[in-house]
GROMACS .gro file of C-alpha atoms in nm:
model
  370
    1MET     CA    1 -18.165   6.431 -13.583
    2ASN     CA    2 -17.867   6.199 -13.555
    3THR     CA    3 -17.667   6.471 -13.380
    4PHE     CA    4 -17.949   6.523 -13.129
    5LEU     CA    5 -17.968   6.150 -13.056
    6ALA     CA    6 -17.591   6.127 -13.015
    7THR     CA    7 -17.593   6.424 -12.778
    8THR     CA    8 -17.879   6.273 -12.579
    9ARG     CA    9 -17.694   5.941 -12.547
   10ARG     CA   10 -17.379   6.115 -12.423
   11LEU     CA   11 -17.582   6.315 -12.169
   12LEU     CA   12 -17.756   6.001 -12.042
   13ALA     CA   13 -17.423   5.821 -12.020
   14ARG     CA   14 -17.288   6.099 -11.798
   15LEU     CA   15 -17.595   6.101 -11.574
   16LEU     CA   16 -17.606   5.723 -11.527
   17PRO     CA   17 -17.405   5.568 -11.241
   18ALA     CA   18 -17.066   5.432 -11.342
   19THR     CA   19 -17.096   5.091 -11.174
   20LEU     CA   20 -17.333   4.798 -11.215
   21PHE     CA   21 -17.431   4.832 -10.847
   22GLY     CA   22 -17.524   5.195 -10.897
   23ARG     CA   23 -17.726   5.122 -11.208
   24LEU     CA   24 -17.911   4.838 -11.038
   25ALA     CA   25 -17.991   5.057 -10.738
   26LEU     CA   26 -18.116   5.334 -10.967
   27LEU     CA   27 -18.330   5.090 -11.161
   28LEU     CA   28 -18.496   4.947 -10.849
   29SER     CA   29 -18.560   5.295 -10.712
   30VAL     CA   30 -18.727   5.402 -11.035
   31ALA     CA   31 -18.929   5.079 -11.043
   32VAL     CA   32 -19.060   5.126 -10.688
   33LEU     CA   33 -19.146   5.490 -10.753
   34ALA     CA   34 -19.320   5.409 -11.081
   35SER     CA   35 -19.520   5.127 -10.922
   36HIS     CA   36 -19.648   5.357 -10.649
   37VAL     CA   37 -19.743   5.628 -10.897
   38LEU     CA   38 -19.925   5.379 -11.121
   39ALA     CA   39 -20.110   5.222 -10.828
   40LEU     CA   40 -20.225   5.557 -10.691
   41THR     CA   41 -20.327   5.678 -11.034
   42MET     CA   42 -20.539   5.372 -11.106
   43MET     CA   43 -20.706   5.386 -10.764
   44PHE     CA   44 -20.798   5.752 -10.821
   45GLU     CA   45 -20.936   5.675 -11.164
   46LEU     CA   46 -21.131   5.364 -11.068
   47ARG     CA   47 -21.268   5.456 -10.720
   48PRO     CA   48 -21.646   5.514 -10.695
   49PRO     CA   49 -21.799   5.857 -10.618
   50MET     CA   50 -21.774   5.958 -10.256
   51GLN     CA   51 -22.103   5.917 -10.068
   52ASN     CA   52 -22.217   5.960  -9.712
   53VAL     CA   53 -22.253   5.640  -9.516
   54ILE     CA   54 -22.519   5.654  -9.239
   55GLY     CA   55 -22.355   5.653  -8.901
   56MET     CA   56 -22.008   5.655  -9.047
   57GLY     CA   57 -21.924   6.025  -9.026
   58PRO     CA   58 -21.848   6.281  -9.300
   59PRO     CA   59 -21.796   6.207  -9.672
   60ALA     CA   60 -21.503   5.975  -9.751
   61LEU     CA   61 -21.180   6.164  -9.772
   62SER     CA   62 -20.937   5.872  -9.787
   63PHE     CA   63 -20.885   5.551  -9.974
   64ASP     CA   64 -20.953   5.347  -9.660
   65TRP     CA   65 -21.300   5.504  -9.631
   66ASP     CA   66 -21.375   5.437 -10.001
   67LEU     CA   67 -21.265   5.076  -9.970
   68THR     CA   68 -21.475   5.026  -9.657
   69GLU     CA   69 -21.778   5.177  -9.831
   70MET     CA   70 -21.730   4.948 -10.131
   71ALA     CA   71 -21.706   4.644  -9.906
   72MET     CA   72 -22.028   4.740  -9.722
   73GLU     CA   73 -22.208   4.779 -10.053
   74ASP     CA   74 -22.107   4.419 -10.130
   75GLY     CA   75 -22.299   4.304  -9.821
   76LEU     CA   76 -22.016   4.276  -9.572
   77ARG     CA   77 -22.063   4.398  -9.216
   78PRO     CA   78 -21.804   4.636  -9.069
   79ALA     CA   79 -21.675   4.358  -8.844
   80GLU     CA   80 -21.616   4.135  -9.144
   81ILE     CA   81 -21.421   4.397  -9.337
   82SER     CA   82 -21.044   4.345  -9.358
   83ILE     CA   83 -20.773   4.471  -9.587
   84TRP     CA   84 -20.780   4.147  -9.790
   85THR     CA   85 -21.149   4.180  -9.869
   86MET     CA   86 -21.105   4.520 -10.030
   87PRO     CA   87 -21.069   4.498 -10.410
   88GLY     CA   88 -20.853   4.809 -10.420
   89VAL     CA   89 -20.582   4.633 -10.222
   90TRP     CA   90 -20.556   4.357 -10.478
   91LEU     CA   91 -20.552   4.617 -10.754
   92ASP     CA   92 -20.270   4.798 -10.578
   93ILE     CA   93 -20.070   4.477 -10.532
   94GLY     CA   94 -20.125   4.370 -10.892
   95VAL     CA   95 -20.013   4.702 -11.037
   96ARG     CA   96 -19.701   4.715 -10.821
   97LEU     CA   97 -19.615   4.354 -10.898
   98CYS     CA   98 -19.649   4.408 -11.273
   99ALA     CA   99 -19.434   4.719 -11.257
  100LEU     CA  100 -19.160   4.542 -11.062
  101VAL     CA  101 -19.162   4.237 -11.293
  102LEU     CA  102 -19.137   4.462 -11.598
  103ALA     CA  103 -18.855   4.659 -11.440
  104ALA     CA  104 -18.672   4.339 -11.346
  105TRP     CA  105 -18.699   4.208 -11.703
  106ILE     CA  106 -18.574   4.534 -11.854
  107GLY     CA  107 -18.297   4.558 -11.597
  108ALA     CA  108 -18.180   4.204 -11.657
  109ARG     CA  109 -18.146   4.271 -12.030
  110TRP     CA  110 -17.985   4.608 -11.970
  111LEU     CA  111 -17.725   4.482 -11.725
  112SER     CA  112 -17.653   4.152 -11.900
  113GLU     CA  113 -17.590   4.302 -12.246
  114PRO     CA  114 -17.223   4.389 -12.169
  115ILE     CA  115 -17.167   4.031 -12.050
  116ARG     CA  116 -17.323   3.891 -12.367
  117ARG     CA  117 -17.109   4.125 -12.575
  118LEU     CA  118 -16.796   4.004 -12.393
  119ALA     CA  119 -16.898   3.642 -12.458
  120ARG     CA  120 -16.947   3.714 -12.830
  121ALA     CA  121 -16.605   3.880 -12.843
  122ALA     CA  122 -16.442   3.579 -12.673
  123LYS     CA  123 -16.605   3.346 -12.926
  124ALA     CA  124 -16.489   3.564 -13.216
  125LEU     CA  125 -16.136   3.569 -13.072
  126GLY     CA  126 -16.133   3.190 -13.072
  127GLN     CA  127 -16.215   3.192 -13.443
  128ASP     CA  128 -15.992   3.483 -13.546
  129VAL     CA  129 -15.721   3.629 -13.326
  130ASP     CA  130 -15.715   3.942 -13.547
  131HIS     CA  131 -16.079   4.023 -13.471
  132PRO     CA  132 -16.135   4.398 -13.401
  133PRO     CA  133 -16.090   4.495 -13.034
  134LEU     CA  134 -16.390   4.511 -12.803
  135ALA     CA  135 -16.543   4.856 -12.748
  136GLU     CA  136 -16.452   4.986 -12.401
  137ASP     CA  137 -16.782   5.141 -12.293
  138GLY     CA  138 -17.068   5.072 -12.053
  139PRO     CA  139 -17.043   5.048 -11.671
  140LEU     CA  140 -16.709   5.074 -11.495
  141GLU     CA  141 -16.682   4.698 -11.440
  142CYS     CA  142 -16.756   4.629 -11.807
  143ARG     CA  143 -16.504   4.887 -11.923
  144GLU     CA  144 -16.236   4.730 -11.705
  145ALA     CA  145 -16.321   4.380 -11.831
  146SER     CA  146 -16.317   4.499 -12.192
  147GLN     CA  147 -15.981   4.669 -12.139
  148VAL     CA  148 -15.828   4.353 -11.989
  149PHE     CA  149 -15.978   4.145 -12.272
  150ASN     CA  150 -15.826   4.374 -12.537
  151GLN     CA  151 -15.488   4.362 -12.362
  152MET     CA  152 -15.503   3.983 -12.360
  153GLN     CA  153 -15.588   3.979 -12.731
  154ALA     CA  154 -15.297   4.211 -12.809
  155GLN     CA  155 -15.056   3.993 -12.611
  156ILE     CA  156 -15.178   3.681 -12.790
  157ARG     CA  157 -15.127   3.847 -13.129
  158GLN     CA  158 -14.779   3.962 -13.027
  159GLN     CA  159 -14.678   3.616 -12.906
  160LEU     CA  160 -14.808   3.452 -13.223
  161SER     CA  161 -14.627   3.706 -13.437
  162GLU     CA  162 -14.301   3.648 -13.250
  163ARG     CA  163 -14.342   3.273 -13.281
  164ASP     CA  164 -14.405   3.299 -13.655
  165ARG     CA  165 -14.103   3.523 -13.706
  166PHE     CA  166 -13.882   3.290 -13.505
  167VAL     CA  167 -13.988   2.973 -13.685
  168ALA     CA  168 -13.970   3.144 -14.023
  169ALA     CA  169 -13.619   3.274 -13.950
  170VAL     CA  170 -13.501   2.930 -13.838
  171SER     CA  171 -13.657   2.768 -14.144
  172HIS     CA  172 -13.487   3.016 -14.376
  173ASP     CA  173 -13.153   2.965 -14.202
  174LEU     CA  174 -13.180   2.590 -14.262
  175ARG     CA  175 -13.186   2.645 -14.638
  176THR     CA  176 -12.812   2.716 -14.650
  177PRO     CA  177 -12.690   2.393 -14.483
  178LEU     CA  178 -12.944   2.195 -14.685
  179THR     CA  179 -12.796   2.332 -15.003
  180ARG     CA  180 -12.445   2.236 -14.889
  181LEU     CA  181 -12.566   1.886 -14.798
  182ARG     CA  182 -12.726   1.846 -15.141
  183LEU     CA  183 -12.402   1.946 -15.314
  184ARG     CA  184 -12.194   1.712 -15.099
  185ALA     CA  185 -12.434   1.428 -15.167
  186GLU     CA  186 -12.358   1.462 -15.537
  187GLY     CA  187 -11.993   1.380 -15.465
  188LEU     CA  188 -12.057   1.050 -15.285
  189ALA     CA  189 -11.915   0.748 -15.466
  190ASP     CA  190 -12.152   0.487 -15.319
  191PRO     CA  191 -12.484   0.503 -15.512
  192ALA     CA  192 -12.683   0.360 -15.219
  193GLN     CA  193 -12.541   0.613 -14.974
  194LYS     CA  194 -12.592   0.889 -15.226
  195GLN     CA  195 -12.958   0.799 -15.277
  196ALA     CA  196 -13.024   0.769 -14.902
  197PHE     CA  197 -12.854   1.102 -14.843
  198GLN     CA  198 -13.058   1.272 -15.113
  199ASN     CA  199 -13.381   1.124 -14.977
  200ASP     CA  200 -13.311   1.269 -14.633
  201VAL     CA  201 -13.234   1.609 -14.782
  202VAL     CA  202 -13.556   1.604 -14.986
  203GLU     CA  203 -13.759   1.513 -14.676
  204MET     CA  204 -13.604   1.794 -14.472
  205ASP     CA  205 -13.662   2.039 -14.755
  206ALA     CA  206 -14.028   1.932 -14.777
  207MET     CA  207 -14.075   1.985 -14.402
  208ILE     CA  208 -13.920   2.332 -14.417
  209THR     CA  209 -14.131   2.425 -14.721
  210ALA     CA  210 -14.449   2.305 -14.552
  211THR     CA  211 -14.365   2.503 -14.237
  212LEU     CA  212 -14.303   2.821 -14.433
  213ASP     CA  213 -14.623   2.774 -14.631
  214TYR     CA  214 -14.818   2.723 -14.309
  215LEU     CA  215 -14.680   3.039 -14.153
  216ARG     CA  216 -14.727   3.235 -14.474
  217GLY     CA  217 -15.089   3.127 -14.494
  218ALA     CA  218 -15.147   3.228 -14.133
  219VAL     CA  219 -15.020   3.581 -14.194
  220ASP     CA  220 -15.128   3.677 -14.544
  221GLU     CA  221 -15.478   3.820 -14.591
  222GLU     CA  222 -15.681   3.765 -14.907
  223ALA     CA  223 -15.996   3.940 -15.021
  224PHE     CA  224 -16.325   3.753 -15.042
  225VAL     CA  225 -16.462   3.719 -15.395
  226ARG     CA  226 -16.757   3.542 -15.554
  227LEU     CA  227 -16.602   3.209 -15.653
  228ASP     CA  228 -16.731   2.948 -15.898
  229LEU     CA  229 -16.687   2.647 -15.674
  230GLN     CA  230 -16.791   2.398 -15.942
  231SER     CA  231 -16.517   2.515 -16.180
  232LEU     CA  232 -16.260   2.525 -15.900
  233VAL     CA  233 -16.322   2.164 -15.799
  234GLN     CA  234 -16.331   2.049 -16.162
  235SER     CA  235 -15.995   2.212 -16.241
  236MET     CA  236 -15.836   2.049 -15.937
  237ALA     CA  237 -15.974   1.711 -16.040
  238ASP     CA  238 -15.836   1.759 -16.392
  239ASP     CA  239 -15.491   1.832 -16.251
  240GLN     CA  240 -15.497   1.513 -16.047
  241LEU     CA  241 -15.624   1.310 -16.342
  242ALA     CA  242 -15.336   1.443 -16.552
  243CYS     CA  243 -15.098   1.303 -16.290
  244GLY     CA  244 -15.258   0.958 -16.317
  245HIS     CA  245 -15.472   0.977 -16.003
  246THR     CA  246 -15.836   0.875 -15.978
  247VAL     CA  247 -16.070   1.160 -15.883
  248ARG     CA  248 -16.448   1.153 -15.923
  249ILE     CA  249 -16.693   1.441 -15.878
  250THR     CA  250 -17.067   1.417 -15.806
  251GLY     CA  251 -17.323   1.683 -15.726
  252SER     CA  252 -17.313   2.054 -15.798
  253ALA     CA  253 -17.280   2.383 -15.612
  254ALA     CA  254 -17.355   2.746 -15.690
  255PRO     CA  255 -17.089   3.018 -15.652
  256VAL     CA  256 -16.982   3.102 -15.298
  257LEU     CA  257 -16.814   3.402 -15.134
  258ALA     CA  258 -16.461   3.289 -15.046
  259GLN     CA  259 -16.088   3.353 -15.068
  260ALA     CA  260 -15.994   3.190 -15.399
  261SER     CA  261 -15.633   3.088 -15.331
  262ALA     CA  262 -15.697   2.984 -14.973
  263LEU     CA  263 -16.000   2.773 -15.062
  264ARG     CA  264 -15.815   2.608 -15.347
  265ARG     CA  265 -15.537   2.520 -15.108
  266CYS     CA  266 -15.785   2.391 -14.850
  267ILE     CA  267 -15.964   2.156 -15.090
  268GLY     CA  268 -15.635   2.063 -15.258
  269ASN     CA  269 -15.489   1.946 -14.927
  270LEU     CA  270 -15.795   1.731 -14.859
  271VAL     CA  271 -15.785   1.576 -15.208
  272GLU     CA  272 -15.411   1.509 -15.187
  273ASN     CA  273 -15.457   1.354 -14.844
  274ALA     CA  274 -15.726   1.123 -14.983
  275ILE     CA  275 -15.504   1.019 -15.274
  276ARG     CA  276 -15.198   0.974 -15.052
  277TYR     CA  277 -15.365   0.740 -14.803
  278GLY     CA  278 -15.655   0.598 -15.007
  279GLY     CA  279 -15.525   0.593 -15.361
  280ALA     CA  280 -15.831   0.779 -15.498
  281ALA     CA  281 -16.070   1.060 -15.411
  282HIS     CA  282 -16.444   1.109 -15.452
  283ILE     CA  283 -16.556   1.473 -15.424
  284GLN     CA  284 -16.926   1.518 -15.348
  285LEU     CA  285 -17.085   1.865 -15.364
  286LYS     CA  286 -17.403   1.938 -15.168
  287ASP     CA  287 -17.570   2.274 -15.221
  288ALA     CA  288 -17.806   2.453 -14.978
  289ALA     CA  289 -17.950   2.801 -14.935
  290GLU     CA  290 -17.728   2.901 -14.640
  291GLU     CA  291 -17.416   2.690 -14.693
  292VAL     CA  292 -17.232   2.458 -14.928
  293CYS     CA  293 -17.098   2.119 -14.822
  294ILE     CA  294 -16.795   1.953 -14.983
  295GLU     CA  295 -16.724   1.592 -14.891
  296ILE     CA  296 -16.401   1.417 -14.992
  297HIS     CA  297 -16.416   1.038 -14.962
  298ASP     CA  298 -16.124   0.797 -14.992
  299PRO     CA  299 -16.114   0.414 -14.990
  300GLY     CA  300 -15.821   0.402 -14.745
  301PRO     CA  301 -15.797   0.246 -14.399
  302GLY     CA  302 -15.945   0.546 -14.217
  303LEU     CA  303 -15.838   0.664 -13.872
  304PRO     CA  304 -15.897   0.558 -13.513
  305GLU     CA  305 -16.199   0.735 -13.366
  306CYS     CA  306 -15.991   0.886 -13.086
  307GLU     CA  307 -15.763   1.065 -13.334
  308LEU     CA  308 -16.015   1.218 -13.575
  309GLU     CA  309 -15.985   1.551 -13.391
  310GLN     CA  310 -15.615   1.533 -13.310
  311VAL     CA  311 -15.504   1.504 -13.672
  312LEU     CA  312 -15.632   1.859 -13.731
  313ALA     CA  313 -15.358   1.994 -13.502
  314PRO     CA  314 -15.034   2.123 -13.662
  315PHE     CA  315 -14.751   1.870 -13.705
  316TYR     CA  316 -14.960   1.585 -13.563
  317ARG     CA  317 -14.897   1.251 -13.730
  318VAL     CA  318 -15.084   0.930 -13.648
  319GLU     CA  319 -14.793   0.701 -13.731
  320ALA     CA  320 -14.446   0.832 -13.802
  321SER     CA  321 -14.343   0.539 -14.021
  322ARG     CA  322 -14.655   0.567 -14.237
  323ASN     CA  323 -14.609   0.942 -14.280
  324ARG     CA  324 -14.248   0.897 -14.384
  325HIS     CA  325 -14.358   0.640 -14.636
  326HIS     CA  326 -14.630   0.863 -14.778
  327GLY     CA  327 -14.437   1.187 -14.748
  328GLY     CA  328 -14.664   1.374 -14.507
  329VAL     CA  329 -14.536   1.618 -14.247
  330GLY     CA  330 -14.859   1.671 -14.052
  331LEU     CA  331 -14.966   2.015 -14.180
  332GLY     CA  332 -15.212   1.955 -14.464
  333LEU     CA  333 -15.522   1.891 -14.253
  334SER     CA  334 -15.425   2.164 -14.007
  335ILE     CA  335 -15.397   2.421 -14.286
  336SER     CA  336 -15.734   2.316 -14.428
  337HIS     CA  337 -15.889   2.342 -14.081
  338ASP     CA  338 -15.754   2.695 -14.032
  339ILE     CA  339 -15.878   2.806 -14.375
  340ALA     CA  340 -16.225   2.666 -14.300
  341ARG     CA  341 -16.238   2.863 -13.974
  342LYS     CA  342 -16.129   3.183 -14.150
  343HIS     CA  343 -16.427   3.132 -14.381
  344GLN     CA  344 -16.647   3.090 -14.070
  345GLY     CA  345 -16.702   2.732 -14.176
  346SER     CA  346 -16.594   2.397 -14.034
  347LEU     CA  347 -16.393   2.089 -14.125
  348GLN     CA  348 -16.488   1.755 -13.974
  349LEU     CA  349 -16.343   1.409 -14.023
  350ARG     CA  350 -16.527   1.080 -13.987
  351ASN     CA  351 -16.476   0.724 -14.096
  352GLY     CA  352 -16.684   0.594 -14.384
  353CYS     CA  353 -16.965   0.343 -14.345
  354THR     CA  354 -16.752   0.057 -14.479
  355SER     CA  355 -16.398   0.193 -14.506
  356GLY     CA  356 -16.197   0.504 -14.574
  357LEU     CA  357 -16.207   0.857 -14.438
  358VAL     CA  358 -16.463   1.128 -14.513
  359ALA     CA  359 -16.358   1.494 -14.480
  360THR     CA  360 -16.661   1.727 -14.466
  361LEU     CA  361 -16.597   2.094 -14.542
  362ARG     CA  362 -16.889   2.331 -14.473
  363LEU     CA  363 -16.876   2.692 -14.591
  364PRO     CA  364 -17.138   2.965 -14.538
  365ARG     CA  365 -17.258   3.136 -14.854
  366ARG     CA  366 -17.198   3.482 -14.710
  367PRO     CA  367 -16.960   3.498 -14.411
  368SER     CA  368 -17.080   3.754 -14.159
  369ALA     CA  369 -16.875   4.071 -14.123
  370GLY     CA  370 -16.646   4.065 -13.821
   0.00000   0.00000   0.00000
């Protein structure tokens, strides 16, 4: 049965016109033909028996004669009879109109489906550049558009891969001079100069490490598993408490389908960001049937409203002096944002009601395939 259906689809695909114009012309032709056939069929089925009309000639042999006879039976004189007073005319118009409206509705869905599919593919590409290529089928125009879209996706992947390799190579090459600088700093006689030198080396090393981790997270793929979110958050809070930081957890959440290491890194970055700029973190879990919501509150100064979206970009820092003081390099929130998107979720930042920043991470319970 499946083979027969597949063969039938291939045969229909060969018989159909290759262009959208050809398919639309074929559809309208079929609609007009079908409307005429339906109208004639209904008029044959519903017309009254042919009778002789006194003074009007032989038995009715045409639709015009039947319609005239019906109008006279309704009390109209021959002079008062027109095409608009004949019920069969309105029946004919109604049937044709219904057929054309139905054909237009079917045609609109038929011809717009490739456009909707292209829009869905563009949306998926925005969320994941490694999304499977778009199928190159349908009318000629759609096949050409799909081919160009797939070429664009391939070029984007190639450019991103080249960028990642370049930055990773440069970051690795910087390790050697950093090591030499660290060794030379040990030989400085002035303790103040030695400490300042070592601080600069540590900051540069942290920036390189963060860059490599960002690129490594963008390339590596991890399988989705059923993860106990409650235990994950509790273990992260325990680690922070062991370091002397204040972390509080409220609410609960059932297990969720996620990438364990990536999600741990995502939430860890948000918690560390809250501790770095607010001194403490409050993790609130909100469970729902379709998604789980994780909110991380901090009592810090918050952010300007105009920069709540910009801080999610890589290497963006609100204030350079503050980031140097706190040790940030502008990648933590960006990494968390990327991980949330890979889980088909979202990460949003907003200022608290009184003070501080609230990071809201939403994750679907079962990410859709593709």
